Each structure stands twice: as structure tokens, then as C-alpha cells.
XYZ file of C-alpha atoms in Angstrom:
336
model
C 92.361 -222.254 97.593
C 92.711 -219.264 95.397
C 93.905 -216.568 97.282
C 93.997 -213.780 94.625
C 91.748 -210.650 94.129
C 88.544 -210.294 92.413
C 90.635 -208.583 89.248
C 93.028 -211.242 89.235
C 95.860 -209.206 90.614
C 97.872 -211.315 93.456
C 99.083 -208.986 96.615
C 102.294 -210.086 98.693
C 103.714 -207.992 101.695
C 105.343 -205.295 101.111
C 106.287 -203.354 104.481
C 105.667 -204.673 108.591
C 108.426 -206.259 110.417
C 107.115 -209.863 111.714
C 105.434 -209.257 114.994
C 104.653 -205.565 114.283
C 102.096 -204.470 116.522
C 100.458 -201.489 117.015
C 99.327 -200.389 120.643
C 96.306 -198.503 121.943
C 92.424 -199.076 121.914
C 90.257 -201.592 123.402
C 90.927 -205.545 123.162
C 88.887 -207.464 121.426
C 85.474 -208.438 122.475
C 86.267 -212.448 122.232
C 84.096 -215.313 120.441
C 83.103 -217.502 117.402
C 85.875 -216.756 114.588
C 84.372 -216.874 110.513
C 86.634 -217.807 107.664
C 85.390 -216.122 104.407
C 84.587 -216.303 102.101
C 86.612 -219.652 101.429
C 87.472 -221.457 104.396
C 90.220 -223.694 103.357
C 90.416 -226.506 105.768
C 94.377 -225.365 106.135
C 92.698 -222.357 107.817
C 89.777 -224.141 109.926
C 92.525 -226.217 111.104
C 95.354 -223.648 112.120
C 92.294 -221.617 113.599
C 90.906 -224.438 115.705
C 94.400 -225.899 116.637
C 94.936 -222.785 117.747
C 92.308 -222.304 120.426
C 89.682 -220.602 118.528
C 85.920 -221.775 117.909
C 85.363 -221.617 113.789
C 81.671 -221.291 112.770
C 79.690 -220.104 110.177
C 78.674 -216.494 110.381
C 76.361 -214.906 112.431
C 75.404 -212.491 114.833
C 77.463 -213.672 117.651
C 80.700 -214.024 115.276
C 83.502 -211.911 116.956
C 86.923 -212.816 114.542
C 86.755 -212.905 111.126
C 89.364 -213.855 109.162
C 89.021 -212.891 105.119
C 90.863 -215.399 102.477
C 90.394 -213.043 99.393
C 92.944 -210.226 98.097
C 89.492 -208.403 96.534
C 86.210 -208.209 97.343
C 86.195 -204.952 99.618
C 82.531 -204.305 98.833
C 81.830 -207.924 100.365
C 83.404 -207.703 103.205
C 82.037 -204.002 104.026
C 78.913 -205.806 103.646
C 79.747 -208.232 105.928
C 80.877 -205.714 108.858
C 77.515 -203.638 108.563
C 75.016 -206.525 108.993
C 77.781 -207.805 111.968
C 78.970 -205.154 113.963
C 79.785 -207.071 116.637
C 82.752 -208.306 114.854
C 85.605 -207.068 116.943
C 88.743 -208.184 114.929
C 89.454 -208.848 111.020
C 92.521 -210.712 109.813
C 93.303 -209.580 106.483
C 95.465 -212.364 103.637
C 97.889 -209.945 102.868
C 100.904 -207.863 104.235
C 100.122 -205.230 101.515
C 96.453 -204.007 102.167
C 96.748 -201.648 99.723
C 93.522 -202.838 97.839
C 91.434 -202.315 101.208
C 92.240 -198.704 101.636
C 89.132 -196.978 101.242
C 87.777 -199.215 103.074
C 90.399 -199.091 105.975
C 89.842 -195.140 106.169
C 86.191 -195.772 106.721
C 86.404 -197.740 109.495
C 88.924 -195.757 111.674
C 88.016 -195.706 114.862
C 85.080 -197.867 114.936
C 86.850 -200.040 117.705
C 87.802 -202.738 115.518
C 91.206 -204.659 115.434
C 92.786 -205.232 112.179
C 95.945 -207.718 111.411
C 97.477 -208.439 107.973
C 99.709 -210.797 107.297
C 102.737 -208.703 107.292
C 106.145 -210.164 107.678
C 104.335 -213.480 106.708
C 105.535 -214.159 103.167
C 108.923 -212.210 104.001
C 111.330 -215.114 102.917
C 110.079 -216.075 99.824
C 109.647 -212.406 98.570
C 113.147 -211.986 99.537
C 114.470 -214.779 97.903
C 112.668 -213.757 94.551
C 114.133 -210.203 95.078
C 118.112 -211.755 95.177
C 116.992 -214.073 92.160
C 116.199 -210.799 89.955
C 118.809 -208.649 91.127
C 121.235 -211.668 90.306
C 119.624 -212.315 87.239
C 120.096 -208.943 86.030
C 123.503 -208.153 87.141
C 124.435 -210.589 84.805
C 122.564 -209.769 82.448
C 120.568 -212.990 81.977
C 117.536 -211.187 80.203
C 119.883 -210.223 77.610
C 121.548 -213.864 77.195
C 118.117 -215.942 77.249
C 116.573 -213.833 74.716
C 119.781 -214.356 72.123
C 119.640 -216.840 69.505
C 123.550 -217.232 68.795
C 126.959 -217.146 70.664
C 127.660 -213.678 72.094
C 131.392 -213.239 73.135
C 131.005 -210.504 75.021
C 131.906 -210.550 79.015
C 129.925 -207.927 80.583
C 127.976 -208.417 83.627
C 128.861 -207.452 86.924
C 128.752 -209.283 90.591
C 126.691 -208.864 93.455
C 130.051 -208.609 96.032
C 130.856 -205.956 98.220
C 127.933 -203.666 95.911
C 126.595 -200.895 98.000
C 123.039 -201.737 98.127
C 120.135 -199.534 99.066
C 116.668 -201.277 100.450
C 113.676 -198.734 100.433
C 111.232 -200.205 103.365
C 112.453 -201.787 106.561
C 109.393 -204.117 106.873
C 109.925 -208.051 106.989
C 110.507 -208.648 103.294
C 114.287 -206.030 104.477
C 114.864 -208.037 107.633
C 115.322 -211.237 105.685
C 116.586 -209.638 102.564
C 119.513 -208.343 104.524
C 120.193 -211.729 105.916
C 120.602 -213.366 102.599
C 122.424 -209.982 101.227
C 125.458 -211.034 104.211
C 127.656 -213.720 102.387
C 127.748 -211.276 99.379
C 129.662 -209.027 102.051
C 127.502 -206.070 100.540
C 127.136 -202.237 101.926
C 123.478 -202.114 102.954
C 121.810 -198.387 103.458
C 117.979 -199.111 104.389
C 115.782 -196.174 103.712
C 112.408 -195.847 105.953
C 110.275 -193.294 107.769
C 112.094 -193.252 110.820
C 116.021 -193.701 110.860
C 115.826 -196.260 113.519
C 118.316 -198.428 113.087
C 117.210 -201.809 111.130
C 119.466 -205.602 112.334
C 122.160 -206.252 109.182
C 121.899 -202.809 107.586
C 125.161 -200.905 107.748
C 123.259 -197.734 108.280
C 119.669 -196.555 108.057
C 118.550 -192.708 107.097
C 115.028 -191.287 106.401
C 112.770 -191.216 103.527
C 113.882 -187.583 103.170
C 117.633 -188.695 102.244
C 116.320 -190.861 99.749
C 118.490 -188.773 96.854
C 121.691 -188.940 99.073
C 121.923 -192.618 99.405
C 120.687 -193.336 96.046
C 124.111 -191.474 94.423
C 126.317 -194.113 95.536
C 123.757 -197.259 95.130
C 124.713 -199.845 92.526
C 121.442 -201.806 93.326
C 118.526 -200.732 94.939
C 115.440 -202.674 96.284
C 112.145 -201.571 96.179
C 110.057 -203.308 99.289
C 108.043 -200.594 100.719
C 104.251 -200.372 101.605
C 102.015 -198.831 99.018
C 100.416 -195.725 100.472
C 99.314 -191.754 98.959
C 102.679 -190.882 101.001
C 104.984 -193.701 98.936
C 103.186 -193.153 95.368
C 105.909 -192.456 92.672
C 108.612 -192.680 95.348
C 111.159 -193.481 92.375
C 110.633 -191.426 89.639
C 112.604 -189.506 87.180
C 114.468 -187.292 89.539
C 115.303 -190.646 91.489
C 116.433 -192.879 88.626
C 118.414 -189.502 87.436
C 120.404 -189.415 91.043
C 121.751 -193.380 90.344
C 125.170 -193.654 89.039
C 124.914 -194.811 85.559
C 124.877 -198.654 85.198
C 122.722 -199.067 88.538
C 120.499 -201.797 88.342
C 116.286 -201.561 90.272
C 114.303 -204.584 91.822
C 110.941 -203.693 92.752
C 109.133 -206.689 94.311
C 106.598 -204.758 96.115
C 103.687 -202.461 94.555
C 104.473 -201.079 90.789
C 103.233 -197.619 92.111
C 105.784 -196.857 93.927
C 108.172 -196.626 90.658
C 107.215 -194.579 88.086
C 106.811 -196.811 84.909
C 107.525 -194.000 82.153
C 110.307 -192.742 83.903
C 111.660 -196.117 84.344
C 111.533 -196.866 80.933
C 112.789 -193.711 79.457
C 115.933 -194.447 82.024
C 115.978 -197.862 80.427
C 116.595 -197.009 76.760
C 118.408 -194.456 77.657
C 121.016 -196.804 78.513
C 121.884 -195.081 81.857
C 120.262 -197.400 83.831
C 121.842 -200.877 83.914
C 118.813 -202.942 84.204
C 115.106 -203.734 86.436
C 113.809 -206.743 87.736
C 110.471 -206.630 87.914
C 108.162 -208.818 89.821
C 105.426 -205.759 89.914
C 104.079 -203.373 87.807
C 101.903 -199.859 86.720
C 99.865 -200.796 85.227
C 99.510 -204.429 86.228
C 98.874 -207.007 84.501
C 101.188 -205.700 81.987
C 100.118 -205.288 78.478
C 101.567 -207.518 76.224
C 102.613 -204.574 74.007
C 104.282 -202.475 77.021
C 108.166 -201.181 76.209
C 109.245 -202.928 79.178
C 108.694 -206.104 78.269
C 111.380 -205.639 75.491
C 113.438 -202.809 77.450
C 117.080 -203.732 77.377
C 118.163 -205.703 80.565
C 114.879 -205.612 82.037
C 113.078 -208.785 83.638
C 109.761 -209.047 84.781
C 108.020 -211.867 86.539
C 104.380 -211.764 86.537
C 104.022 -211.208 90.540
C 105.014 -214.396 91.316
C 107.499 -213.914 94.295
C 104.922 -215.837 96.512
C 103.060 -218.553 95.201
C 100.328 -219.629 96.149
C 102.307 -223.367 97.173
C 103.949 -220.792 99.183
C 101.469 -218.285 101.014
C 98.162 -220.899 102.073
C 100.925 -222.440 104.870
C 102.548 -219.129 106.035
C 98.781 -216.953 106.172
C 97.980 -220.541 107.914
C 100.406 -219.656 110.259
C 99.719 -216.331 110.463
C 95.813 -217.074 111.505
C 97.166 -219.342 114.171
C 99.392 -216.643 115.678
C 96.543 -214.366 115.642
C 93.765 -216.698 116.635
C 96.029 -217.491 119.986
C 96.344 -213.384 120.752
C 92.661 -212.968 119.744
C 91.411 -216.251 122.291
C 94.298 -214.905 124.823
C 94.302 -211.427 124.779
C 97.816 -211.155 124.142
C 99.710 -208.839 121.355
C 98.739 -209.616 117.414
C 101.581 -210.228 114.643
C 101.142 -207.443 111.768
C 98.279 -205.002 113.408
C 96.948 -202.348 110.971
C 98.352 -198.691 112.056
C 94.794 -197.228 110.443
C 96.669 -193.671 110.355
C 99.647 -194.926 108.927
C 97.792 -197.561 106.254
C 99.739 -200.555 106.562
């Protein structure tokens, strides 16, 4: 199954610890679950397996659980001519691309899950990959055509790492950030403290912790509030030779600013599994900015997500049937 978005653009998770829940409201009115608008039989099955009753749609459908990153207008469609639908599973931890439609339907009763914290460990893993990749300067060394002599690069070890977003994608980050014995400073909303992290402030310290950080991590939820969080004043507060991974929405980095800080040499290198604009034009400066990296938002393939959003719909099928708390609930105020 294809699980991308009507423009081709693929959306991973980006923020939502696993479990996340958010309390408050009615429960949801229980019955027949749909699967739209491709019900993969990895889905039917994790569904049914899990206690629910998977039919076509209809008026007396209760759960719906949507398969595709796009199509907003179809599935708006689909909740006016069946407003008896009383929770929606969404494919994706970033719901970014359902915003508008998200704001609409505030407080119209519904339950919403995404699959937050789902796809947390391969994200993670792709995040390490690029930061490694680019510490050593491995974008520099494929691209060369003869023996260079030179030694720089520079190790991961006892870095002092910053990690902006505490959702799942952090939580397992961190755990595969320990055996490099690294200094990890997680920036969120709240400064509550976040398993693994050596301390955790608020967005509002964001310039403090980035003066010391030799490598940050970009992981947080794409929202009005997170929009340009790193952007030339940000990059500027780095110590010179710091090196950014964003593998979560390229609008939460500012691409312009990111490149100027690229040829400027002060910044020691990106790895890039998102961009602004995205896809990336084939004739955009940071596809040939020095030590840069980019991976065409690839962190979770699709080999990858179909079993873990299986799992997810399983999860949520049991609460839905049982009345018991959903993994990854929608804060509508919030927007993730």
C-alpha cells in the first residue's frame, strides 16, 4: 500500500511520546470501523484481530481509520455525509497536512489519534545515521574523485547534544545517543523532565542551550507556534563548526538562513532528511552546500511504517472496542 500524500510528499512523526493521550470529552460512541480509502489487508487484519468489526462505509460506521498522508478534502467529505463517525485514526504522527481541517472540527465531539510515537525508532535511527555521517564529513568524501589526505572530521563522544521536541522520535533518540556517553539538553514546551536527557529547559531558552551545542536535532511537531524555529538568529547562537539534523518538518528550519550559514563556513554541516520547499529542486544550493546531506524523506519507509501504523490501529481499535485510553490522541488546541 502506498501510504504517501496526494502531492507525493511522505509525512513521518515528528512530536507525541508513545502512549500520549489527551483527556477530556465524551468516549466514543462504539461500532463498525472503515479503512479508507485503501484498506490494506495488514490493516483489516490488525483491526479485526484486534476486536473491532471492519466494514465498508456507511451510515452506521463509528471508527474510521484513514491510510492516506493527503486527501483532506476526501475525508472532510467523508465526515459530513457520516456524522456519526465518533473516532478517526489518522497514518501519521505529524498531522501537519490535516490542519485546517483539524481546526474545523474542534469540538464537534469527535476523537482523533495519529500515529505518534509509532515510527519513533526508525526516524531515530536515520537521525544518528546523518549526524554520523556528517560529523565525519562523509558528504564531502563520497562526492571526491581522488585521494584527500586531509584528517578532519570530528566524533560523536561525549558532544553536548541538543534535541528540539521531546515526542517519541527524542525518547528513543536519547536511548541510542547513551553509548556515545553524550550531554543531552532536550528543548520542549514544558521543562518537564524527559527519561535519558541530562536536563530539559523550555522553548524560550532555546538561544541558551544552543551556545554550547555541537549537534543539534531537529524532531519537533510542525505547528504556526514552531514555524522558523531555527533561523538566522538561531544558527548565529551555535558555536562555529556545529553540525544540524532535521528529520522532522523542513519548516521548522529556515532554508535561506541555513544555507547562508552553510557557505559561510560557520556552520559545520546539515543532514537533511526534510526540507522547505520539499521536494527539493534539483537546482537548490543545498544540494551542493559544503558538508550538507540530504535524504529525500526517507527515515521511514514504507517496508517500515505499513507494520508499525498496523500496530498502531490495533492499539487503537482495542481502546476504541474497550473504552480504554488511545495511543497518540490529537490535543485539537495544541495541533499535534
Amino acid at each position: 500500500m502506498n501510504l504517501t500524500g496526494a502531492d507525493g510528499r511522505r509525512h513521518r512523526p515528528v512530536a507525541g511520546a508513545p502512549g500520549a493521550a489527551v483527556t477530556g470529552g465524551s468516549p466514543p460512541q462504539v461500532g463498525p470501523i472503515a479503512i479508507l480509502p485503501e484498506a490494506d489487508p495488514a490493516f483489516v487484519e490488525a483491526a479485526s484481530a484486534a476486536g473491532g468489526r471492519v466494514e465498508p462505509l456507511s451510515g452506521a460506521t463509528r471508527g474510521l481509520v484513514w491510510t492516506s498522508s493527503g486527501g483532506g478534502d476526501l475525508l472532510e467529505s467523508v465526515l459530513a455525509e457520516h456524522p456519526a463517525i465518533s473516532w478517526v485514526q489518522l497514518p501519521w504522527a505529524g498531522v501537519d497536512a490535516f490542519a485546517d481541517l483539524l481546526r474545523r472540527h474542534r469540538g464537534d465531539g469527535r476523537v482523533w489519534t495519529s500515529a505518534k510515537g509509532a515510527y519513533a525508532q526508525p526516524v531515530a535511527e536515520h537521525a544518528l545515521a546523518l549526524a554520523l555521517a556528517v560529523l565525519r564529513e562523509l558528504p564531502r568524501r563520497a562526492r571526491a574523485t581522488a585521494w584527500e589526505a586531509d584528517e578532519r572530521g570530528r566524533t560523536l563522544y561525549g558532544a553536548e547534544v541538543v534535541i528540539v521536541g521531546a515526542g517519541g522520535i527524542a525518547v528513543e533518540l536519547l536511548a541510542l545517543l547513551a553509548p556515545f556517553r553524550v550531554r543531552a539538553t532536550v528543548v520542549r514546551r514544558a521543562d518537564a523532565a524527559v527519561p535519558g536527557a541530562a536536563r530539559t529547559v523550555s522553548t524560550d531558552r532555546l538561544a541558551e542551550v544552543l551556545a554550547t551545542a555541537e549537534v543539534v536535532f531537529v524532531v519537533a511537531a510542525l505547528t504556526p507556534a514552531t514555524r522558523g524555529l531555527i533561523g538566522a538568529d538561531e544558527l548565529a547562537a551555535l558555536p562555529a563548526g556545529a553540525v544540524l539534523v532535521n528529520v522532522a518538518r523542513g519548516g521548522l528550519v529556515d532554508s535561506d538562513a541555513l544555507v547562508a550559514a552553510l557557505e559561510s563556513g560557520r556552520l559545520g554541516g546539515a543532514g537533511l532528511d526534510v526540507t522547505e520547499p520539499e521536494p527539493l529542486p534539483a537546482e537548490h544550493p543545498l544540494w551542493t552546500a559544503p558538508n550538507c546531506l540530504v535524504t529525500p524523506h526517507v527515515a521511514d519507509t514504507e517496508a517500515m511504517t505499513v507494520p508499525l501504523f498496523a500496530h498502531r490501529i490495533a492499539a487503537n481499535v482495542a481502546a476504541f472496542v474497550g473504552g480504554t485510553t488511545f495511543d497518540g490522541r490529537i490535543d485539537l488546541e495544541a495541533g499535534y
